[in-house]
Amino acid sequence: MNKTDRPAISVVAPCFNEEGVLPEFLQRVGAVLDRLAATAGPEAAGSGSTEIVLVDDGSTDGTWRVMAEAAARDRRVVAVRLMRNHGHQLALTAGLSICRGARILIIDADLQDPPELLPDMMTLMDEGADVVYGQRRLREGESLFKRGTAAAFYRLIGRLTDVEIPCDTGDFRLVDRRILDLLLAMPERHRFIRGMVAWIGGRQVALVYDRKARVAGESKYPLKKMMGFAVDAITGFSVVPLMASMTIGWIMAAVGFAFFLYSIVGWFLGVNLPGWTSLMAAIGLLAGMQFLMLGVIGAYLGRLYDQSKGRPLFMIRDIVGGDR
């Protein structure tokens, strides 16, 4: 697509059971885009045109109906329905692969991240930023446990990888088309998009804001999904857990050798060595560490197996709206 044919801005939002919040989301995003269009100069890419790409990630409520009706009313809205639930990161990837804008705002539909920050993001990008990411100062409506585990996760992954992934950030960001094209060229299935964007590099600038509570509905990231997301992030950006198995192996070998020397010295000195307790403790420790390391290796191997099958990242059922 020629640069002059592109919309100036695409807003991409994955949705899963967001029937209750979508009308307000569309109203607020539409108002922001209207204000930007009214102030856009003739030099803006796409002559100030905009689009909103909504991706239904296998919702079980009326999310698709709301999206399709919005697409019928507003030509800026493009409604995409996936064949089944693929998960947030792949649903987001589907929307990013369809959007056409010169600049792309990634945002969740729950309105915890305010779309009204888009003009400020646009200003930072006008000043030369390739990516403008939202960095959370406050996180309203989230439990102490979730805030604590999120903080611990970002600091852990910062130590495990040489990619600088900003703390206290999500997928809420404005990216340039060049960055998006590079992102879409990355084929991995287990995606950690905020880390992938950080890996690409370029000039990435933070915009600090206060994250609000959900307008409606419940969080789509319970503890189980959060843990799976953390595993995907760590295995996708660090081999430190694999290398740790070698370190632990050397430590356990040293412990075993020390027990060997202890046994030999005791035999020469005629000392009655402890039997059952020490033997079971040593066996239990060694076996536990072996199974732990096998689990780490299995996590990496399982991801290699998934990637080797070469299946599509997502499957689209319907696209409604725009000029599709």
PDB file of C-alpha atoms in Angstrom:
ATOM      1  CA  MET A   1       0.000   0.000   0.000  1.00  0.00           C
ATOM      2  CA  ASN A   2       1.276   3.457  -0.873  1.00  0.00           C
ATOM      3  CA  LYS A   3       1.940   5.837   1.986  1.00  0.00           C
ATOM      4  CA  THR A   4      -0.658   8.259   0.666  1.00  0.00           C
ATOM      5  CA  ASP A   5      -3.304   5.494   0.733  1.00  0.00           C
ATOM      6  CA  ARG A   6      -2.711   4.563   4.352  1.00  0.00           C
ATOM      7  CA  PRO A   7      -4.909   5.802   7.193  1.00  0.00           C
ATOM      8  CA  ALA A   8      -2.962   8.119   9.430  1.00  0.00           C
ATOM      9  CA  ILE A   9      -3.862   6.108  12.522  1.00  0.00           C
ATOM     10  CA  SER A  10      -5.088   2.594  13.189  1.00  0.00           C
ATOM     11  CA  VAL A  11      -6.432   1.679  16.622  1.00  0.00           C
ATOM     12  CA  VAL A  12      -6.155  -2.065  17.284  1.00  0.00           C
ATOM     13  CA  ALA A  13      -8.001  -3.654  20.201  1.00  0.00           C
ATOM     14  CA  PRO A  14      -8.357  -7.397  20.928  1.00  0.00           C
ATOM     15  CA  CYS A  15     -11.663  -8.225  22.633  1.00  0.00           C
ATOM     16  CA  PHE A  16     -12.825 -11.213  24.647  1.00  0.00           C
ATOM     17  CA  ASN A  17     -16.281 -11.014  26.249  1.00  0.00           C
ATOM     18  CA  GLU A  18     -16.278  -7.203  26.222  1.00  0.00           C
ATOM     19  CA  GLU A  19     -19.947  -6.664  25.307  1.00  0.00           C
ATOM     20  CA  GLY A  20     -20.520  -4.421  28.291  1.00  0.00           C
ATOM     21  CA  VAL A  21     -17.635  -2.023  27.680  1.00  0.00           C
ATOM     22  CA  LEU A  22     -17.388  -1.889  23.869  1.00  0.00           C
ATOM     23  CA  PRO A  23     -20.003   0.887  23.302  1.00  0.00           C
ATOM     24  CA  GLU A  24     -18.192   3.269  25.654  1.00  0.00           C
ATOM     25  CA  PHE A  25     -14.821   2.237  24.238  1.00  0.00           C
ATOM     26  CA  LEU A  26     -15.938   3.031  20.698  1.00  0.00           C
ATOM     27  CA  GLN A  27     -17.476   6.326  21.782  1.00  0.00           C
ATOM     28  CA  ARG A  28     -14.292   7.494  23.527  1.00  0.00           C
ATOM     29  CA  VAL A  29     -11.930   6.293  20.806  1.00  0.00           C
ATOM     30  CA  GLY A  30     -14.146   7.839  18.128  1.00  0.00           C
ATOM     31  CA  ALA A  31     -14.170  11.174  19.939  1.00  0.00           C
ATOM     32  CA  VAL A  32     -10.362  11.178  20.169  1.00  0.00           C
ATOM     33  CA  LEU A  33      -9.996  10.337  16.471  1.00  0.00           C
ATOM     34  CA  ASP A  34     -12.504  13.058  15.542  1.00  0.00           C
ATOM     35  CA  ARG A  35     -10.466  15.653  17.420  1.00  0.00           C
ATOM     36  CA  LEU A  36      -7.256  14.501  15.765  1.00  0.00           C
ATOM     37  CA  ALA A  37      -8.881  14.572  12.319  1.00  0.00           C
ATOM     38  CA  ALA A  38     -10.157  18.103  12.947  1.00  0.00           C
ATOM     39  CA  THR A  39      -6.660  19.367  13.799  1.00  0.00           C
ATOM     40  CA  ALA A  40      -4.693  17.306  11.241  1.00  0.00           C
ATOM     41  CA  GLY A  41      -2.835  19.263   8.629  1.00  0.00           C
ATOM     42  CA  PRO A  42      -2.777  18.400   4.937  1.00  0.00           C
ATOM     43  CA  GLU A  43       0.701  16.929   5.336  1.00  0.00           C
ATOM     44  CA  ALA A  44      -0.599  14.131   7.604  1.00  0.00           C
ATOM     45  CA  ALA A  45      -0.279  10.626   6.185  1.00  0.00           C
ATOM     46  CA  GLY A  46      -3.510   9.323   4.767  1.00  0.00           C
ATOM     47  CA  SER A  47      -5.025  12.815   4.751  1.00  0.00           C
ATOM     48  CA  GLY A  48      -6.103  12.404   8.360  1.00  0.00           C
ATOM     49  CA  SER A  49      -8.114   9.198   7.824  1.00  0.00           C
ATOM     50  CA  THR A  50      -8.375   6.695  10.665  1.00  0.00           C
ATOM     51  CA  GLU A  51      -9.553   3.162  11.371  1.00  0.00           C
ATOM     52  CA  ILE A  52     -10.498   1.087  14.412  1.00  0.00           C
ATOM     53  CA  VAL A  53      -9.717  -2.632  14.175  1.00  0.00           C
ATOM     54  CA  LEU A  54     -11.572  -4.767  16.723  1.00  0.00           C
ATOM     55  CA  VAL A  55     -10.704  -8.467  17.043  1.00  0.00           C
ATOM     56  CA  ASP A  56     -13.209 -10.857  18.616  1.00  0.00           C
ATOM     57  CA  ASP A  57     -11.082 -13.571  20.220  1.00  0.00           C
ATOM     58  CA  GLY A  58     -13.758 -16.262  20.393  1.00  0.00           C
ATOM     59  CA  SER A  59     -16.102 -14.400  22.744  1.00  0.00           C
ATOM     60  CA  THR A  60     -19.074 -16.248  24.226  1.00  0.00           C
ATOM     61  CA  ASP A  61     -21.252 -13.170  24.844  1.00  0.00           C
ATOM     62  CA  GLY A  62     -22.596 -10.548  22.432  1.00  0.00           C
ATOM     63  CA  THR A  63     -19.204  -9.001  21.641  1.00  0.00           C
ATOM     64  CA  TRP A  64     -19.336  -9.912  17.941  1.00  0.00           C
ATOM     65  CA  ARG A  65     -22.845  -8.513  17.538  1.00  0.00           C
ATOM     66  CA  VAL A  66     -21.784  -5.184  19.054  1.00  0.00           C
ATOM     67  CA  MET A  67     -18.695  -5.087  16.829  1.00  0.00           C
ATOM     68  CA  ALA A  68     -20.631  -5.908  13.642  1.00  0.00           C
ATOM     69  CA  GLU A  69     -23.271  -3.287  14.411  1.00  0.00           C
ATOM     70  CA  ALA A  70     -20.558  -0.690  15.042  1.00  0.00           C
ATOM     71  CA  ALA A  71     -18.923  -1.558  11.707  1.00  0.00           C
ATOM     72  CA  ALA A  72     -22.281  -1.053   9.952  1.00  0.00           C
ATOM     73  CA  ARG A  73     -22.709   2.401  11.537  1.00  0.00           C
ATOM     74  CA  ASP A  74     -19.153   3.705  11.309  1.00  0.00           C
ATOM     75  CA  ARG A  75     -17.012   3.077   8.248  1.00  0.00           C
ATOM     76  CA  ARG A  76     -13.871   3.493  10.348  1.00  0.00           C
ATOM     77  CA  VAL A  77     -14.629   0.318  12.300  1.00  0.00           C
ATOM     78  CA  VAL A  78     -13.272  -3.002  11.036  1.00  0.00           C
ATOM     79  CA  ALA A  79     -14.633  -6.012  12.953  1.00  0.00           C
ATOM     80  CA  VAL A  80     -12.590  -9.221  12.827  1.00  0.00           C
ATOM     81  CA  ARG A  81     -13.854 -12.526  14.244  1.00  0.00           C
ATOM     82  CA  LEU A  82     -11.431 -15.381  14.864  1.00  0.00           C
ATOM     83  CA  MET A  83     -12.408 -19.027  14.471  1.00  0.00           C
ATOM     84  CA  ARG A  84     -11.810 -19.684  18.160  1.00  0.00           C
ATOM     85  CA  ASN A  85     -10.112 -18.246  21.208  1.00  0.00           C
ATOM     86  CA  HIS A  86      -6.409 -17.905  20.444  1.00  0.00           C
ATOM     87  CA  GLY A  87      -5.400 -15.812  23.440  1.00  0.00           C
ATOM     88  CA  HIS A  88      -4.713 -12.111  23.828  1.00  0.00           C
ATOM     89  CA  GLN A  89      -1.312 -11.968  22.134  1.00  0.00           C
ATOM     90  CA  LEU A  90      -2.349 -13.869  19.009  1.00  0.00           C
ATOM     91  CA  ALA A  91      -5.636 -11.960  18.759  1.00  0.00           C
ATOM     92  CA  LEU A  92      -3.615  -8.761  18.917  1.00  0.00           C
ATOM     93  CA  THR A  93      -1.297 -10.131  16.235  1.00  0.00           C
ATOM     94  CA  ALA A  94      -4.313 -10.798  14.014  1.00  0.00           C
ATOM     95  CA  GLY A  95      -5.454  -7.188  14.351  1.00  0.00           C
ATOM     96  CA  LEU A  96      -1.973  -5.858  13.698  1.00  0.00           C
ATOM     97  CA  SER A  97      -1.686  -7.947  10.534  1.00  0.00           C
ATOM     98  CA  ILE A  98      -4.918  -6.418   9.175  1.00  0.00           C
ATOM     99  CA  CYS A  99      -4.528  -2.769  10.165  1.00  0.00           C
ATOM    100  CA  ARG A 100      -3.227  -0.392   7.507  1.00  0.00           C
ATOM    101  CA  GLY A 101      -2.308   2.772   9.393  1.00  0.00           C
ATOM    102  CA  ALA A 102       0.936   4.691   9.240  1.00  0.00           C
ATOM    103  CA  ARG A 103       0.823   4.762  13.046  1.00  0.00           C
ATOM    104  CA  ILE A 104      -0.829   2.098  15.165  1.00  0.00           C
ATOM    105  CA  LEU A 105      -2.259   2.471  18.657  1.00  0.00           C
ATOM    106  CA  ILE A 106      -2.367  -0.832  20.557  1.00  0.00           C
ATOM    107  CA  ILE A 107      -4.934  -0.717  23.341  1.00  0.00           C
ATOM    108  CA  ASP A 108      -7.220  -3.073  25.269  1.00  0.00           C
ATOM    109  CA  ALA A 109     -10.964  -2.544  25.078  1.00  0.00           C
ATOM    110  CA  ASP A 110     -11.475  -2.494  28.862  1.00  0.00           C
ATOM    111  CA  LEU A 111     -10.580   1.242  29.044  1.00  0.00           C
ATOM    112  CA  GLN A 112      -8.015   0.765  31.783  1.00  0.00           C
ATOM    113  CA  ASP A 113      -5.647   2.496  29.380  1.00  0.00           C
ATOM    114  CA  PRO A 114      -7.198   5.854  28.382  1.00  0.00           C
ATOM    115  CA  PRO A 115      -7.429   6.453  24.611  1.00  0.00           C
ATOM    116  CA  GLU A 116      -7.378  10.192  25.390  1.00  0.00           C
ATOM    117  CA  LEU A 117      -3.576   9.878  25.684  1.00  0.00           C
ATOM    118  CA  LEU A 118      -3.294   9.323  21.926  1.00  0.00           C
ATOM    119  CA  PRO A 119      -2.690  13.040  21.093  1.00  0.00           C
ATOM    120  CA  ASP A 120       0.204  13.148  23.581  1.00  0.00           C
ATOM    121  CA  MET A 121       1.627   9.985  22.034  1.00  0.00           C
ATOM    122  CA  MET A 122       1.295  11.490  18.568  1.00  0.00           C
ATOM    123  CA  THR A 123       3.218  14.572  19.715  1.00  0.00           C
ATOM    124  CA  LEU A 124       6.094  12.433  21.030  1.00  0.00           C
ATOM    125  CA  MET A 125       6.174  10.505  17.761  1.00  0.00           C
ATOM    126  CA  ASP A 126       6.180  13.762  15.797  1.00  0.00           C
ATOM    127  CA  GLU A 127       9.321  14.630  17.783  1.00  0.00           C
ATOM    128  CA  GLY A 128      11.089  11.511  16.492  1.00  0.00           C
ATOM    129  CA  ALA A 129       9.978   8.539  18.579  1.00  0.00           C
ATOM    130  CA  ASP A 130       9.500   5.193  16.835  1.00  0.00           C
ATOM    131  CA  VAL A 131       7.493   3.774  19.753  1.00  0.00           C
ATOM    132  CA  VAL A 132       5.645   5.578  22.527  1.00  0.00           C
ATOM    133  CA  TYR A 133       4.701   3.186  25.318  1.00  0.00           C
ATOM    134  CA  GLY A 134       2.483   3.818  28.296  1.00  0.00           C
ATOM    135  CA  GLN A 135       4.246   3.377  31.629  1.00  0.00           C
ATOM    136  CA  ARG A 136       1.958   2.899  34.611  1.00  0.00           C
ATOM    137  CA  ARG A 137       2.381   5.120  37.634  1.00  0.00           C
ATOM    138  CA  LEU A 138      -0.735   3.924  39.497  1.00  0.00           C
ATOM    139  CA  ARG A 139      -2.830   0.781  38.919  1.00  0.00           C
ATOM    140  CA  GLU A 140      -6.371   1.352  40.170  1.00  0.00           C
ATOM    141  CA  GLY A 141      -8.708  -1.560  40.753  1.00  0.00           C
ATOM    142  CA  GLU A 142      -5.956  -4.186  41.018  1.00  0.00           C
ATOM    143  CA  SER A 143      -5.207  -6.270  44.080  1.00  0.00           C
ATOM    144  CA  LEU A 144      -1.997  -5.951  46.055  1.00  0.00           C
ATOM    145  CA  PHE A 145      -1.117  -9.489  44.951  1.00  0.00           C
ATOM    146  CA  LYS A 146      -1.447  -8.658  41.254  1.00  0.00           C
ATOM    147  CA  ARG A 147       0.537  -5.429  41.582  1.00  0.00           C
ATOM    148  CA  GLY A 148       3.246  -7.221  43.539  1.00  0.00           C
ATOM    149  CA  THR A 149       3.560 -10.157  41.148  1.00  0.00           C
ATOM    150  CA  ALA A 150       3.608  -7.821  38.141  1.00  0.00           C
ATOM    151  CA  ALA A 151       6.410  -5.759  39.670  1.00  0.00           C
ATOM    152  CA  ALA A 152       8.364  -8.904  40.529  1.00  0.00           C
ATOM    153  CA  PHE A 153       7.899 -10.297  37.003  1.00  0.00           C
ATOM    154  CA  TYR A 154       9.262  -7.237  35.207  1.00  0.00           C
ATOM    155  CA  ARG A 155      12.257  -7.038  37.490  1.00  0.00           C
ATOM    156  CA  LEU A 156      12.921 -10.758  37.091  1.00  0.00           C
ATOM    157  CA  ILE A 157      12.796 -10.687  33.307  1.00  0.00           C
ATOM    158  CA  GLY A 158      15.001  -7.597  33.354  1.00  0.00           C
ATOM    159  CA  ARG A 159      17.678  -9.675  35.081  1.00  0.00           C
ATOM    160  CA  LEU A 160      17.221 -12.739  32.878  1.00  0.00           C
ATOM    161  CA  THR A 161      17.515 -11.062  29.486  1.00  0.00           C
ATOM    162  CA  ASP A 162      19.793  -8.555  27.822  1.00  0.00           C
ATOM    163  CA  VAL A 163      16.780  -6.900  26.145  1.00  0.00           C
ATOM    164  CA  GLU A 164      15.716  -3.789  28.046  1.00  0.00           C
ATOM    165  CA  ILE A 165      11.995  -4.317  28.636  1.00  0.00           C
ATOM    166  CA  PRO A 166      10.570  -1.296  30.495  1.00  0.00           C
ATOM    167  CA  CYS A 167       9.031  -1.986  33.897  1.00  0.00           C
ATOM    168  CA  ASP A 168       5.347  -1.383  34.636  1.00  0.00           C
ATOM    169  CA  THR A 169       4.247  -1.423  31.016  1.00  0.00           C
ATOM    170  CA  GLY A 170       1.687  -3.382  29.024  1.00  0.00           C
ATOM    171  CA  ASP A 171       0.866  -3.534  25.346  1.00  0.00           C
ATOM    172  CA  PHE A 172      -0.596  -0.014  25.404  1.00  0.00           C
ATOM    173  CA  ARG A 173       1.604   1.874  22.935  1.00  0.00           C
ATOM    174  CA  LEU A 174       1.762   3.801  19.685  1.00  0.00           C
ATOM    175  CA  VAL A 175       4.102   2.262  17.096  1.00  0.00           C
ATOM    176  CA  ASP A 176       5.356   3.460  13.744  1.00  0.00           C
ATOM    177  CA  ARG A 177       4.599   1.396  10.618  1.00  0.00           C
ATOM    178  CA  ARG A 178       8.285   0.467  10.222  1.00  0.00           C
ATOM    179  CA  ILE A 179       8.313  -1.056  13.702  1.00  0.00           C
ATOM    180  CA  LEU A 180       5.067  -2.909  13.038  1.00  0.00           C
ATOM    181  CA  ASP A 181       6.369  -4.394   9.784  1.00  0.00           C
ATOM    182  CA  LEU A 182       9.428  -5.707  11.621  1.00  0.00           C
ATOM    183  CA  LEU A 183       7.211  -7.098  14.381  1.00  0.00           C
ATOM    184  CA  LEU A 184       4.954  -8.917  11.914  1.00  0.00           C
ATOM    185  CA  ALA A 185       8.023 -10.474  10.265  1.00  0.00           C
ATOM    186  CA  MET A 186       8.806 -12.281  13.538  1.00  0.00           C
ATOM    187  CA  PRO A 187       7.177 -15.718  13.265  1.00  0.00           C
ATOM    188  CA  GLU A 188       7.211 -17.058  16.821  1.00  0.00           C
ATOM    189  CA  ARG A 189       4.000 -18.581  18.135  1.00  0.00           C
ATOM    190  CA  HIS A 190       4.447 -17.966  21.864  1.00  0.00           C
ATOM    191  CA  ARG A 191       4.415 -14.201  21.630  1.00  0.00           C
ATOM    192  CA  PHE A 192       5.333 -11.580  24.196  1.00  0.00           C
ATOM    193  CA  ILE A 193       4.619  -8.530  22.082  1.00  0.00           C
ATOM    194  CA  ARG A 194       5.852  -5.837  24.454  1.00  0.00           C
ATOM    195  CA  GLY A 195       9.165  -7.691  24.672  1.00  0.00           C
ATOM    196  CA  MET A 196       9.315  -8.213  20.899  1.00  0.00           C
ATOM    197  CA  VAL A 197       8.808  -4.490  20.322  1.00  0.00           C
ATOM    198  CA  ALA A 198      11.541  -3.708  22.842  1.00  0.00           C
ATOM    199  CA  TRP A 199      13.860  -6.182  21.073  1.00  0.00           C
ATOM    200  CA  ILE A 200      13.399  -4.370  17.730  1.00  0.00           C
ATOM    201  CA  GLY A 201      14.913  -1.207  19.175  1.00  0.00           C
ATOM    202  CA  GLY A 202      14.688   2.244  17.639  1.00  0.00           C
ATOM    203  CA  ARG A 203      13.820   5.285  19.701  1.00  0.00           C
ATOM    204  CA  GLN A 204      11.298   4.169  22.321  1.00  0.00           C
ATOM    205  CA  VAL A 205       9.851   6.801  24.645  1.00  0.00           C
ATOM    206  CA  ALA A 206       7.761   6.387  27.797  1.00  0.00           C
ATOM    207  CA  LEU A 207       4.552   8.268  28.558  1.00  0.00           C
ATOM    208  CA  VAL A 208       3.753   7.989  32.267  1.00  0.00           C
ATOM    209  CA  TYR A 209       0.064   7.713  33.195  1.00  0.00           C
ATOM    210  CA  ASP A 210      -2.319   6.412  35.848  1.00  0.00           C
ATOM    211  CA  ARG A 211      -4.055   3.175  34.891  1.00  0.00           C
ATOM    212  CA  LYS A 212      -7.761   3.087  35.722  1.00  0.00           C
ATOM    213  CA  ALA A 213      -9.976   0.245  36.927  1.00  0.00           C
ATOM    214  CA  ARG A 214     -11.994  -1.701  34.364  1.00  0.00           C
ATOM    215  CA  VAL A 215     -15.147   0.102  33.242  1.00  0.00           C
ATOM    216  CA  ALA A 216     -17.110  -3.179  33.090  1.00  0.00           C
ATOM    217  CA  GLY A 217     -16.576  -6.920  33.188  1.00  0.00           C
ATOM    218  CA  GLU A 218     -13.821  -8.957  34.796  1.00  0.00           C
ATOM    219  CA  SER A 219     -10.119  -9.355  34.169  1.00  0.00           C
ATOM    220  CA  LYS A 220      -9.312 -11.853  31.416  1.00  0.00           C
ATOM    221  CA  TYR A 221      -5.963 -12.674  33.028  1.00  0.00           C
ATOM    222  CA  PRO A 222      -6.478 -14.958  36.043  1.00  0.00           C
ATOM    223  CA  LEU A 223      -3.474 -16.363  37.889  1.00  0.00           C
ATOM    224  CA  LYS A 224      -3.135 -19.396  35.580  1.00  0.00           C
ATOM    225  CA  LYS A 225      -2.968 -17.244  32.431  1.00  0.00           C
ATOM    226  CA  MET A 226      -0.600 -14.807  34.103  1.00  0.00           C
ATOM    227  CA  MET A 227       1.779 -17.655  34.932  1.00  0.00           C
ATOM    228  CA  GLY A 228       1.597 -18.998  31.364  1.00  0.00           C
ATOM    229  CA  PHE A 229       2.253 -15.508  30.016  1.00  0.00           C
ATOM    230  CA  ALA A 230       5.289 -15.174  32.290  1.00  0.00           C
ATOM    231  CA  VAL A 231       6.666 -18.530  31.094  1.00  0.00           C
ATOM    232  CA  ASP A 232       6.221 -17.460  27.447  1.00  0.00           C
ATOM    233  CA  ALA A 233       8.035 -14.204  28.155  1.00  0.00           C
ATOM    234  CA  ILE A 234      10.970 -15.812  29.956  1.00  0.00           C
ATOM    235  CA  THR A 235      11.456 -18.696  27.530  1.00  0.00           C
ATOM    236  CA  GLY A 236      11.076 -16.357  24.569  1.00  0.00           C
ATOM    237  CA  PHE A 237      13.734 -13.889  25.682  1.00  0.00           C
ATOM    238  CA  SER A 238      16.184 -15.717  27.916  1.00  0.00           C
ATOM    239  CA  VAL A 239      18.222 -18.924  28.000  1.00  0.00           C
ATOM    240  CA  VAL A 240      19.293 -18.269  31.594  1.00  0.00           C
ATOM    241  CA  PRO A 241      17.006 -21.040  32.953  1.00  0.00           C
ATOM    242  CA  LEU A 242      18.692 -23.516  30.604  1.00  0.00           C
ATOM    243  CA  MET A 243      22.149 -22.329  31.598  1.00  0.00           C
ATOM    244  CA  ALA A 244      21.124 -22.549  35.267  1.00  0.00           C
ATOM    245  CA  SER A 245      20.805 -26.319  34.866  1.00  0.00           C
ATOM    246  CA  MET A 246      24.540 -26.500  34.160  1.00  0.00           C
ATOM    247  CA  THR A 247      25.345 -24.374  37.198  1.00  0.00           C
ATOM    248  CA  ILE A 248      23.114 -26.439  39.458  1.00  0.00           C
ATOM    249  CA  GLY A 249      24.644 -29.606  37.994  1.00  0.00           C
ATOM    250  CA  TRP A 250      28.123 -28.455  38.997  1.00  0.00           C
ATOM    251  CA  ILE A 251      26.900 -27.546  42.491  1.00  0.00           C
ATOM    252  CA  MET A 252      25.223 -30.916  42.986  1.00  0.00           C
ATOM    253  CA  ALA A 253      28.306 -32.693  41.633  1.00  0.00           C
ATOM    254  CA  ALA A 254      30.409 -30.854  44.233  1.00  0.00           C
ATOM    255  CA  VAL A 255      27.959 -31.815  46.983  1.00  0.00           C
ATOM    256  CA  GLY A 256      28.046 -35.446  45.842  1.00  0.00           C
ATOM    257  CA  PHE A 257      31.851 -35.452  45.771  1.00  0.00           C
ATOM    258  CA  ALA A 258      31.921 -34.007  49.289  1.00  0.00           C
ATOM    259  CA  PHE A 259      29.663 -36.832  50.497  1.00  0.00           C
ATOM    260  CA  PHE A 260      31.989 -39.306  48.754  1.00  0.00           C
ATOM    261  CA  LEU A 261      35.039 -37.933  50.553  1.00  0.00           C
ATOM    262  CA  TYR A 262      33.120 -37.942  53.843  1.00  0.00           C
ATOM    263  CA  SER A 263      32.263 -41.610  53.361  1.00  0.00           C
ATOM    264  CA  ILE A 264      35.860 -42.592  52.532  1.00  0.00           C
ATOM    265  CA  VAL A 265      37.307 -40.730  55.531  1.00  0.00           C
ATOM    266  CA  GLY A 266      34.674 -42.237  57.795  1.00  0.00           C
ATOM    267  CA  TRP A 267      35.456 -45.714  56.533  1.00  0.00           C
ATOM    268  CA  PHE A 268      39.200 -45.298  57.248  1.00  0.00           C
ATOM    269  CA  LEU A 269      38.485 -43.888  60.703  1.00  0.00           C
ATOM    270  CA  GLY A 270      35.938 -46.573  61.521  1.00  0.00           C
ATOM    271  CA  VAL A 271      33.214 -44.046  62.194  1.00  0.00           C
ATOM    272  CA  ASN A 272      29.619 -45.312  62.068  1.00  0.00           C
ATOM    273  CA  LEU A 273      28.108 -43.210  59.319  1.00  0.00           C
ATOM    274  CA  PRO A 274      24.426 -42.128  59.479  1.00  0.00           C
ATOM    275  CA  GLY A 275      22.428 -44.236  57.094  1.00  0.00           C
ATOM    276  CA  TRP A 276      18.770 -43.873  56.187  1.00  0.00           C
ATOM    277  CA  THR A 277      18.207 -40.169  56.883  1.00  0.00           C
ATOM    278  CA  SER A 278      21.277 -38.819  55.094  1.00  0.00           C
ATOM    279  CA  LEU A 279      20.832 -41.223  52.177  1.00  0.00           C
ATOM    280  CA  MET A 280      17.171 -40.309  51.633  1.00  0.00           C
ATOM    281  CA  ALA A 281      17.896 -36.599  51.977  1.00  0.00           C
ATOM    282  CA  ALA A 282      20.647 -36.775  49.362  1.00  0.00           C
ATOM    283  CA  ILE A 283      18.540 -38.865  46.954  1.00  0.00           C
ATOM    284  CA  GLY A 284      15.529 -36.603  47.383  1.00  0.00           C
ATOM    285  CA  LEU A 285      17.572 -33.460  46.787  1.00  0.00           C
ATOM    286  CA  LEU A 286      19.287 -34.843  43.708  1.00  0.00           C
ATOM    287  CA  ALA A 287      16.079 -36.263  42.221  1.00  0.00           C
ATOM    288  CA  GLY A 288      14.173 -33.038  42.854  1.00  0.00           C
ATOM    289  CA  MET A 289      16.797 -30.927  41.111  1.00  0.00           C
ATOM    290  CA  GLN A 290      16.934 -33.340  38.172  1.00  0.00           C
ATOM    291  CA  PHE A 291      13.174 -33.209  37.654  1.00  0.00           C
ATOM    292  CA  LEU A 292      13.198 -29.423  38.004  1.00  0.00           C
ATOM    293  CA  MET A 293      15.818 -29.086  35.275  1.00  0.00           C
ATOM    294  CA  LEU A 294      13.985 -31.594  33.079  1.00  0.00           C
ATOM    295  CA  GLY A 295      10.899 -29.422  33.439  1.00  0.00           C
ATOM    296  CA  VAL A 296      12.831 -26.333  32.321  1.00  0.00           C
ATOM    297  CA  ILE A 297      14.245 -28.196  29.325  1.00  0.00           C
ATOM    298  CA  GLY A 298      10.760 -29.529  28.551  1.00  0.00           C
ATOM    299  CA  ALA A 299       9.322 -25.991  28.496  1.00  0.00           C
ATOM    300  CA  TYR A 300      11.824 -24.912  25.853  1.00  0.00           C
ATOM    301  CA  LEU A 301      11.475 -28.161  23.906  1.00  0.00           C
ATOM    302  CA  GLY A 302       7.671 -27.882  23.891  1.00  0.00           C
ATOM    303  CA  ARG A 303       7.888 -24.416  22.371  1.00  0.00           C
ATOM    304  CA  LEU A 304      10.278 -25.682  19.703  1.00  0.00           C
ATOM    305  CA  TYR A 305       7.821 -28.469  18.909  1.00  0.00           C
ATOM    306  CA  ASP A 306       4.891 -26.030  18.595  1.00  0.00           C
ATOM    307  CA  GLN A 307       6.950 -23.767  16.352  1.00  0.00           C
ATOM    308  CA  SER A 308       8.148 -26.625  14.144  1.00  0.00           C
ATOM    309  CA  LYS A 309       4.595 -27.626  13.190  1.00  0.00           C
ATOM    310  CA  GLY A 310       4.272 -24.431  11.170  1.00  0.00           C
ATOM    311  CA  ARG A 311       0.549 -23.970  11.780  1.00  0.00           C
ATOM    312  CA  PRO A 312      -0.955 -20.504  11.254  1.00  0.00           C
ATOM    313  CA  LEU A 313      -0.792 -18.229  14.271  1.00  0.00           C
ATOM    314  CA  PHE A 314      -4.530 -17.497  14.051  1.00  0.00           C
ATOM    315  CA  MET A 315      -7.548 -18.310  11.890  1.00  0.00           C
ATOM    316  CA  ILE A 316      -9.998 -15.599  10.811  1.00  0.00           C
ATOM    317  CA  ARG A 317     -13.678 -16.389  10.359  1.00  0.00           C
ATOM    318  CA  ASP A 318     -15.160 -13.020   9.340  1.00  0.00           C
ATOM    319  CA  ILE A 319     -14.040  -9.485   8.538  1.00  0.00           C
ATOM    320  CA  VAL A 320     -16.749  -6.819   8.464  1.00  0.00           C
ATOM    321  CA  GLY A 321     -16.474  -3.108   7.808  1.00  0.00           C
ATOM    322  CA  GLY A 322     -14.144  -0.654   6.139  1.00  0.00           C
ATOM    323  CA  ASP A 323     -13.608  -1.528   2.492  1.00  0.00           C
ATOM    324  CA  ARG A 324     -13.029  -5.224   3.183  1.00  0.00           C
TER     325      ARG A 324
END
